[in-house]
């Protein structure tokens, strides 16, 4: 079955530092991949998605992700983290199945 | 972006009672809605997919008679937890989109926290 894996349960970074959240997929064909962010009291918000084409995808809030078929990965990145980025991040695939999530804590 | 609401945002009920959760798309017509369950500090587990006017498609292991889903209109889907028990306590989230599959972006509601005493 198709699945996505997020190896990191919790990540802490300092404000202003760069961020990379990992996501690995298992699917033979080109998958449809998404990154969502969940903040307390708010619904999940789509950060970006990949269907095909350019493997570097730009999203909202300064996030980007790179699809790497050779590594079966779709890692989320941000060059400089803001305190407001503290949240839960989920990688998901096209059939709306989600990874376990990575909780991001931002240190002042 | 499109707005999806859920009502109630939280509910506490006694064991054995039924609870209905509403999911509404406020500014668009949602032909497809998804229902998820999320345990504390865990991921979203897809429970079922509902298409307007047809029966919901349940994921393996989800009891159809326990979790009744109705998608009677293009703006409303309901999830009814029947004869709720403490193990049904969870965070229930819906999402709505203009169609199934990855090409149609899904918009998520804020979730409903159910506590069964």
PDB file of C-alpha atoms in Angstrom:
ATOM      1  CA  UNK A   1       0.000   0.000   0.000  1.00  0.00           C
ATOM      2  CA  UNK A   2       1.034   3.542  -0.578  1.00  0.00           C
ATOM      3  CA  UNK A   3       2.364   5.326   2.459  1.00  0.00           C
ATOM      4  CA  UNK A   4       4.345   8.302   3.614  1.00  0.00           C
ATOM      5  CA  UNK A   5       6.776   8.263   6.496  1.00  0.00           C
ATOM      6  CA  UNK A   6       7.922  11.161   8.597  1.00  0.00           C
ATOM      7  CA  UNK A   7      10.949   9.952  10.523  1.00  0.00           C
ATOM      8  CA  UNK A   8      11.144  12.853  12.943  1.00  0.00           C
ATOM      9  CA  UNK A   9       8.468  13.098  15.612  1.00  0.00           C
ATOM     10  CA  UNK A  10       9.732  16.331  17.103  1.00  0.00           C
ATOM     11  CA  UNK A  11      12.227  18.912  15.926  1.00  0.00           C
ATOM     12  CA  UNK A  12      13.450  21.992  17.740  1.00  0.00           C
ATOM     13  CA  UNK A  13      15.150  24.836  15.915  1.00  0.00           C
ATOM     14  CA  UNK A  14      16.164  28.318  16.907  1.00  0.00           C
ATOM     15  CA  UNK A  15      14.336  31.248  15.448  1.00  0.00           C
ATOM     16  CA  UNK A  16      16.109  32.400  12.326  1.00  0.00           C
ATOM     17  CA  UNK A  17      17.710  29.029  11.703  1.00  0.00           C
ATOM     18  CA  UNK A  18      16.989  26.912   8.659  1.00  0.00           C
ATOM     19  CA  UNK A  19      14.554  24.034   8.764  1.00  0.00           C
ATOM     20  CA  UNK A  20      14.178  20.747   6.972  1.00  0.00           C
ATOM     21  CA  UNK A  21      11.389  18.295   7.724  1.00  0.00           C
ATOM     22  CA  UNK A  22      11.693  14.867   6.201  1.00  0.00           C
ATOM     23  CA  UNK A  23       9.090  12.887   4.325  1.00  0.00           C
ATOM     24  CA  UNK A  24       9.599   9.620   2.521  1.00  0.00           C
ATOM     25  CA  UNK A  25       7.052   7.985   0.271  1.00  0.00           C
ATOM     26  CA  UNK A  26       6.646   4.473  -0.967  1.00  0.00           C
ATOM     27  CA  UNK A  27       4.938   4.289  -4.306  1.00  0.00           C
ATOM     28  CA  UNK A  28       6.093   3.037  -7.651  1.00  0.00           C
ATOM     29  CA  UNK A  29       4.652   5.663  -9.908  1.00  0.00           C
ATOM     30  CA  UNK A  30       5.008   9.399  -9.464  1.00  0.00           C
ATOM     31  CA  UNK A  31       3.079  10.189  -6.342  1.00  0.00           C
ATOM     32  CA  UNK A  32       0.993  13.184  -5.566  1.00  0.00           C
ATOM     33  CA  UNK A  33       2.464  14.694  -2.416  1.00  0.00           C
ATOM     34  CA  UNK A  34       1.406  17.429  -0.047  1.00  0.00           C
ATOM     35  CA  UNK A  35       2.633  19.240   3.013  1.00  0.00           C
ATOM     36  CA  UNK A  36       0.117  20.559   5.525  1.00  0.00           C
ATOM     37  CA  UNK A  37       0.537  22.545   8.725  1.00  0.00           C
ATOM     38  CA  UNK A  38      -1.756  22.172  11.726  1.00  0.00           C
ATOM     39  CA  UNK A  39      -1.858  24.894  14.338  1.00  0.00           C
ATOM     40  CA  UNK A  40      -3.867  24.574  17.556  1.00  0.00           C
ATOM     41  CA  UNK A  41      -7.463  25.547  17.070  1.00  0.00           C
ATOM     42  CA  UNK A  42      -7.118  25.821  13.321  1.00  0.00           C
ATOM     43  CA  UNK A  43      -7.759  23.477  10.466  1.00  0.00           C
ATOM     44  CA  UNK A  44      -4.963  21.975   8.468  1.00  0.00           C
ATOM     45  CA  UNK A  45      -3.579  24.363   5.923  1.00  0.00           C
ATOM     46  CA  UNK A  46      -1.980  23.336   2.664  1.00  0.00           C
ATOM     47  CA  UNK A  47       1.583  24.597   2.378  1.00  0.00           C
ATOM     48  CA  UNK A  48       2.426  23.151  -1.007  1.00  0.00           C
ATOM     49  CA  UNK A  49       1.869  20.218  -3.316  1.00  0.00           C
ATOM     50  CA  UNK A  50       3.668  18.258  -5.979  1.00  0.00           C
ATOM     51  CA  UNK A  51       2.019  16.531  -8.891  1.00  0.00           C
ATOM     52  CA  UNK A  52       4.603  16.592 -11.647  1.00  0.00           C
ATOM     53  CA  UNK A  53       7.062  18.868 -13.402  1.00  0.00           C
ATOM     54  CA  UNK A  54       9.558  21.010 -11.551  1.00  0.00           C
ATOM     55  CA  UNK A  55      10.806  19.032  -8.586  1.00  0.00           C
ATOM     56  CA  UNK A  56      11.335  22.124  -6.451  1.00  0.00           C
ATOM     57  CA  UNK A  57       7.974  23.370  -5.295  1.00  0.00           C
ATOM     58  CA  UNK A  58       7.370  26.750  -3.714  1.00  0.00           C
ATOM     59  CA  UNK A  59       4.647  27.116  -1.155  1.00  0.00           C
ATOM     60  CA  UNK A  60       3.142  29.644   1.145  1.00  0.00           C
ATOM     61  CA  UNK A  61       4.786  31.223   4.166  1.00  0.00           C
ATOM     62  CA  UNK A  62       8.241  30.895   2.627  1.00  0.00           C
ATOM     63  CA  UNK A  63       8.246  27.095   2.537  1.00  0.00           C
ATOM     64  CA  UNK A  64       9.541  24.961  -0.283  1.00  0.00           C
ATOM     65  CA  UNK A  65       9.890  21.245  -0.874  1.00  0.00           C
ATOM     66  CA  UNK A  66      11.962  19.178  -3.223  1.00  0.00           C
ATOM     67  CA  UNK A  67      10.803  15.948  -4.787  1.00  0.00           C
ATOM     68  CA  UNK A  68      13.672  13.475  -5.139  1.00  0.00           C
ATOM     69  CA  UNK A  69      12.678  10.272  -6.833  1.00  0.00           C
ATOM     70  CA  UNK A  70      16.076   8.667  -6.243  1.00  0.00           C
ATOM     71  CA  UNK A  71      15.631   9.076  -2.513  1.00  0.00           C
ATOM     72  CA  UNK A  72      11.839   8.660  -2.420  1.00  0.00           C
ATOM     73  CA  UNK A  73      11.720  11.893  -0.501  1.00  0.00           C
ATOM     74  CA  UNK A  74       9.736  15.101  -0.428  1.00  0.00           C
ATOM     75  CA  UNK A  75      11.400  17.152   2.286  1.00  0.00           C
ATOM     76  CA  UNK A  76      10.037  20.481   3.424  1.00  0.00           C
ATOM     77  CA  UNK A  77      12.435  23.364   3.898  1.00  0.00           C
ATOM     78  CA  UNK A  78      12.482  26.923   5.072  1.00  0.00           C
ATOM     79  CA  UNK A  79      15.613  29.087   5.116  1.00  0.00           C
ATOM     80  CA  UNK A  80      14.729  31.075   8.216  1.00  0.00           C
ATOM     81  CA  UNK A  81      12.192  29.910  10.764  1.00  0.00           C
ATOM     82  CA  UNK A  82       9.899  32.315  12.573  1.00  0.00           C
ATOM     83  CA  UNK A  83       8.381  31.715  15.991  1.00  0.00           C
ATOM     84  CA  UNK A  84       4.958  31.551  14.354  1.00  0.00           C
ATOM     85  CA  UNK A  85       6.053  28.468  12.417  1.00  0.00           C
ATOM     86  CA  UNK A  86       5.792  26.357  15.564  1.00  0.00           C
ATOM     87  CA  UNK A  87       3.109  23.801  14.711  1.00  0.00           C
ATOM     88  CA  UNK A  88       2.536  20.237  13.602  1.00  0.00           C
ATOM     89  CA  UNK A  89       3.519  19.433  10.036  1.00  0.00           C
ATOM     90  CA  UNK A  90       2.094  16.586   8.025  1.00  0.00           C
ATOM     91  CA  UNK A  91       3.192  15.073   4.778  1.00  0.00           C
ATOM     92  CA  UNK A  92       0.379  13.432   2.820  1.00  0.00           C
ATOM     93  CA  UNK A  93      -0.101  11.611  -0.413  1.00  0.00           C
ATOM     94  CA  UNK A  94      -2.744  11.827  -3.077  1.00  0.00           C
ATOM     95  CA  UNK A  95      -5.233   9.454  -1.524  1.00  0.00           C
ATOM     96  CA  UNK A  96      -5.393  11.689   1.542  1.00  0.00           C
ATOM     97  CA  UNK A  97      -3.338   9.460   3.783  1.00  0.00           C
ATOM     98  CA  UNK A  98      -1.093  11.288   6.157  1.00  0.00           C
ATOM     99  CA  UNK A  99       2.283  10.715   7.705  1.00  0.00           C
ATOM    100  CA  UNK A 100       2.646  10.597  11.460  1.00  0.00           C
ATOM    101  CA  UNK A 101       3.502  14.259  11.647  1.00  0.00           C
ATOM    102  CA  UNK A 102       6.465  16.263  12.913  1.00  0.00           C
ATOM    103  CA  UNK A 103       6.037  18.724  15.722  1.00  0.00           C
ATOM    104  CA  UNK A 104       8.157  21.815  15.297  1.00  0.00           C
ATOM    105  CA  UNK A 105       9.253  23.825  18.306  1.00  0.00           C
ATOM    106  CA  UNK A 106      10.956  27.163  17.740  1.00  0.00           C
ATOM    107  CA  UNK A 107      13.351  28.444  20.378  1.00  0.00           C
ATOM    108  CA  UNK A 108      13.704  32.182  20.863  1.00  0.00           C
TER     109      UNK A 108
ATOM    110  CA  UNK B   1      -8.988  30.163   0.541  1.00  0.00           C
ATOM    111  CA  UNK B   2     -12.216  28.304   0.980  1.00  0.00           C
ATOM    112  CA  UNK B   3     -13.674  27.978   4.456  1.00  0.00           C
ATOM    113  CA  UNK B   4     -14.895  24.809   6.095  1.00  0.00           C
ATOM    114  CA  UNK B   5     -16.621  24.894   9.450  1.00  0.00           C
ATOM    115  CA  UNK B   6     -17.380  22.176  11.943  1.00  0.00           C
ATOM    116  CA  UNK B   7     -19.979  22.156  14.639  1.00  0.00           C
ATOM    117  CA  UNK B   8     -19.710  21.672  17.484  1.00  0.00           C
ATOM    118  CA  UNK B   9     -16.072  22.455  18.170  1.00  0.00           C
ATOM    119  CA  UNK B  10     -16.220  20.278  21.242  1.00  0.00           C
ATOM    120  CA  UNK B  11     -18.791  17.980  22.805  1.00  0.00           C
ATOM    121  CA  UNK B  12     -19.019  15.891  25.941  1.00  0.00           C
ATOM    122  CA  UNK B  13     -21.547  13.105  26.075  1.00  0.00           C
ATOM    123  CA  UNK B  14     -22.470  10.131  28.179  1.00  0.00           C
ATOM    124  CA  UNK B  15     -21.617   6.616  27.133  1.00  0.00           C
ATOM    125  CA  UNK B  16     -24.348   5.077  25.019  1.00  0.00           C
ATOM    126  CA  UNK B  17     -25.617   8.292  23.491  1.00  0.00           C
ATOM    127  CA  UNK B  18     -25.223   9.402  19.885  1.00  0.00           C
ATOM    128  CA  UNK B  19     -23.441  12.519  18.760  1.00  0.00           C
ATOM    129  CA  UNK B  20     -23.747  14.315  15.442  1.00  0.00           C
ATOM    130  CA  UNK B  21     -20.936  16.427  14.020  1.00  0.00           C
ATOM    131  CA  UNK B  22     -21.571  18.780  11.125  1.00  0.00           C
ATOM    132  CA  UNK B  23     -19.129  19.783   8.448  1.00  0.00           C
ATOM    133  CA  UNK B  24     -20.035  22.705   6.202  1.00  0.00           C
ATOM    134  CA  UNK B  25     -18.336  24.280   3.232  1.00  0.00           C
ATOM    135  CA  UNK B  26     -19.206  27.936   3.607  1.00  0.00           C
ATOM    136  CA  UNK B  27     -18.263  29.459   0.288  1.00  0.00           C
ATOM    137  CA  UNK B  28     -18.015  26.637  -2.182  1.00  0.00           C
ATOM    138  CA  UNK B  29     -19.819  23.483  -3.199  1.00  0.00           C
ATOM    139  CA  UNK B  30     -18.112  20.389  -1.904  1.00  0.00           C
ATOM    140  CA  UNK B  31     -18.785  17.316  -3.952  1.00  0.00           C
ATOM    141  CA  UNK B  32     -16.410  15.301  -1.805  1.00  0.00           C
ATOM    142  CA  UNK B  33     -15.829  15.348   1.927  1.00  0.00           C
ATOM    143  CA  UNK B  34     -13.395  13.334   3.972  1.00  0.00           C
ATOM    144  CA  UNK B  35     -13.699  12.427   7.625  1.00  0.00           C
ATOM    145  CA  UNK B  36     -10.667  11.842   9.798  1.00  0.00           C
ATOM    146  CA  UNK B  37      -9.963  10.845  13.332  1.00  0.00           C
ATOM    147  CA  UNK B  38      -6.928  12.119  15.172  1.00  0.00           C
ATOM    148  CA  UNK B  39      -5.661  10.772  18.480  1.00  0.00           C
ATOM    149  CA  UNK B  40      -3.513  12.966  20.726  1.00  0.00           C
ATOM    150  CA  UNK B  41      -0.120  13.628  19.221  1.00  0.00           C
ATOM    151  CA  UNK B  42      -0.853  11.307  16.344  1.00  0.00           C
ATOM    152  CA  UNK B  43      -1.615  11.631  12.697  1.00  0.00           C
ATOM    153  CA  UNK B  44      -4.938  11.900  10.962  1.00  0.00           C
ATOM    154  CA  UNK B  45      -6.549   8.582  10.208  1.00  0.00           C
ATOM    155  CA  UNK B  46      -8.864   8.620   7.234  1.00  0.00           C
ATOM    156  CA  UNK B  47     -12.208   7.165   8.236  1.00  0.00           C
ATOM    157  CA  UNK B  48     -14.349   7.612   5.163  1.00  0.00           C
ATOM    158  CA  UNK B  49     -14.914   9.490   1.960  1.00  0.00           C
ATOM    159  CA  UNK B  50     -18.326  10.826   1.155  1.00  0.00           C
ATOM    160  CA  UNK B  51     -19.619  12.065  -2.155  1.00  0.00           C
ATOM    161  CA  UNK B  52     -22.722  14.168  -2.322  1.00  0.00           C
ATOM    162  CA  UNK B  53     -25.813  12.109  -2.879  1.00  0.00           C
ATOM    163  CA  UNK B  54     -24.180   8.715  -2.522  1.00  0.00           C
ATOM    164  CA  UNK B  55     -23.139   6.376   0.227  1.00  0.00           C
ATOM    165  CA  UNK B  56     -19.876   6.970   1.975  1.00  0.00           C
ATOM    166  CA  UNK B  57     -16.882   4.774   1.336  1.00  0.00           C
ATOM    167  CA  UNK B  58     -15.380   3.601   4.596  1.00  0.00           C
ATOM    168  CA  UNK B  59     -11.782   2.687   5.216  1.00  0.00           C
ATOM    169  CA  UNK B  60     -10.929  -0.791   6.330  1.00  0.00           C
ATOM    170  CA  UNK B  61     -11.530  -1.269  10.011  1.00  0.00           C
ATOM    171  CA  UNK B  62     -14.009   1.589  10.377  1.00  0.00           C
ATOM    172  CA  UNK B  63     -17.437   0.453  11.500  1.00  0.00           C
ATOM    173  CA  UNK B  64     -20.108   1.737   9.167  1.00  0.00           C
ATOM    174  CA  UNK B  65     -22.886   1.255  11.683  1.00  0.00           C
ATOM    175  CA  UNK B  66     -20.923   3.061  14.362  1.00  0.00           C
ATOM    176  CA  UNK B  67     -19.905   6.066  12.328  1.00  0.00           C
ATOM    177  CA  UNK B  68     -22.811   7.127  10.155  1.00  0.00           C
ATOM    178  CA  UNK B  69     -21.945   9.601   7.443  1.00  0.00           C
ATOM    179  CA  UNK B  70     -24.473  11.582   5.476  1.00  0.00           C
ATOM    180  CA  UNK B  71     -23.619  13.954   2.644  1.00  0.00           C
ATOM    181  CA  UNK B  72     -27.043  15.192   1.710  1.00  0.00           C
ATOM    182  CA  UNK B  73     -26.082  18.463   0.118  1.00  0.00           C
ATOM    183  CA  UNK B  74     -23.131  20.111  -1.569  1.00  0.00           C
ATOM    184  CA  UNK B  75     -22.382  22.132   1.524  1.00  0.00           C
ATOM    185  CA  UNK B  76     -23.092  19.785   4.390  1.00  0.00           C
ATOM    186  CA  UNK B  77     -21.851  16.423   5.582  1.00  0.00           C
ATOM    187  CA  UNK B  78     -22.570  14.931   8.967  1.00  0.00           C
ATOM    188  CA  UNK B  79     -20.835  12.295  11.020  1.00  0.00           C
ATOM    189  CA  UNK B  80     -22.908  10.598  13.697  1.00  0.00           C
ATOM    190  CA  UNK B  81     -21.146   8.557  16.313  1.00  0.00           C
ATOM    191  CA  UNK B  82     -23.775   6.099  17.457  1.00  0.00           C
ATOM    192  CA  UNK B  83     -23.845   4.583  20.925  1.00  0.00           C
ATOM    193  CA  UNK B  84     -20.641   6.356  21.791  1.00  0.00           C
ATOM    194  CA  UNK B  85     -18.197   4.809  24.222  1.00  0.00           C
ATOM    195  CA  UNK B  86     -15.103   6.239  25.907  1.00  0.00           C
ATOM    196  CA  UNK B  87     -12.848   4.695  23.263  1.00  0.00           C
ATOM    197  CA  UNK B  88     -14.591   6.856  20.674  1.00  0.00           C
ATOM    198  CA  UNK B  89     -13.218   9.945  22.376  1.00  0.00           C
ATOM    199  CA  UNK B  90     -11.046  11.654  19.833  1.00  0.00           C
ATOM    200  CA  UNK B  91     -10.577  14.656  17.604  1.00  0.00           C
ATOM    201  CA  UNK B  92     -12.672  14.407  14.459  1.00  0.00           C
ATOM    202  CA  UNK B  93     -11.729  16.446  11.423  1.00  0.00           C
ATOM    203  CA  UNK B  94     -13.464  16.882   8.112  1.00  0.00           C
ATOM    204  CA  UNK B  95     -12.175  18.192   4.835  1.00  0.00           C
ATOM    205  CA  UNK B  96     -14.115  19.297   1.790  1.00  0.00           C
ATOM    206  CA  UNK B  97     -13.194  19.632  -1.834  1.00  0.00           C
ATOM    207  CA  UNK B  98     -14.682  20.183  -5.225  1.00  0.00           C
ATOM    208  CA  UNK B  99     -13.901  16.623  -6.181  1.00  0.00           C
ATOM    209  CA  UNK B 100     -12.055  13.510  -5.158  1.00  0.00           C
ATOM    210  CA  UNK B 101      -8.436  12.804  -5.691  1.00  0.00           C
ATOM    211  CA  UNK B 102      -5.320  14.866  -5.554  1.00  0.00           C
ATOM    212  CA  UNK B 103      -6.171  17.422  -8.222  1.00  0.00           C
ATOM    213  CA  UNK B 104      -8.921  18.892  -6.122  1.00  0.00           C
ATOM    214  CA  UNK B 105      -7.577  20.690  -3.098  1.00  0.00           C
ATOM    215  CA  UNK B 106      -9.152  19.720   0.162  1.00  0.00           C
ATOM    216  CA  UNK B 107      -9.944  22.368   2.751  1.00  0.00           C
ATOM    217  CA  UNK B 108      -9.995  21.321   6.354  1.00  0.00           C
ATOM    218  CA  UNK B 109     -12.335  22.172   9.150  1.00  0.00           C
ATOM    219  CA  UNK B 110     -10.994  23.127  12.581  1.00  0.00           C
ATOM    220  CA  UNK B 111     -12.018  19.816  14.096  1.00  0.00           C
ATOM    221  CA  UNK B 112     -14.414  18.607  16.780  1.00  0.00           C
ATOM    222  CA  UNK B 113     -13.192  17.218  20.060  1.00  0.00           C
ATOM    223  CA  UNK B 114     -15.437  14.455  21.344  1.00  0.00           C
ATOM    224  CA  UNK B 115     -15.203  13.268  24.926  1.00  0.00           C
ATOM    225  CA  UNK B 116     -17.329  10.328  25.962  1.00  0.00           C
ATOM    226  CA  UNK B 117     -17.757   9.856  29.685  1.00  0.00           C
TER     227      UNK B 117
END
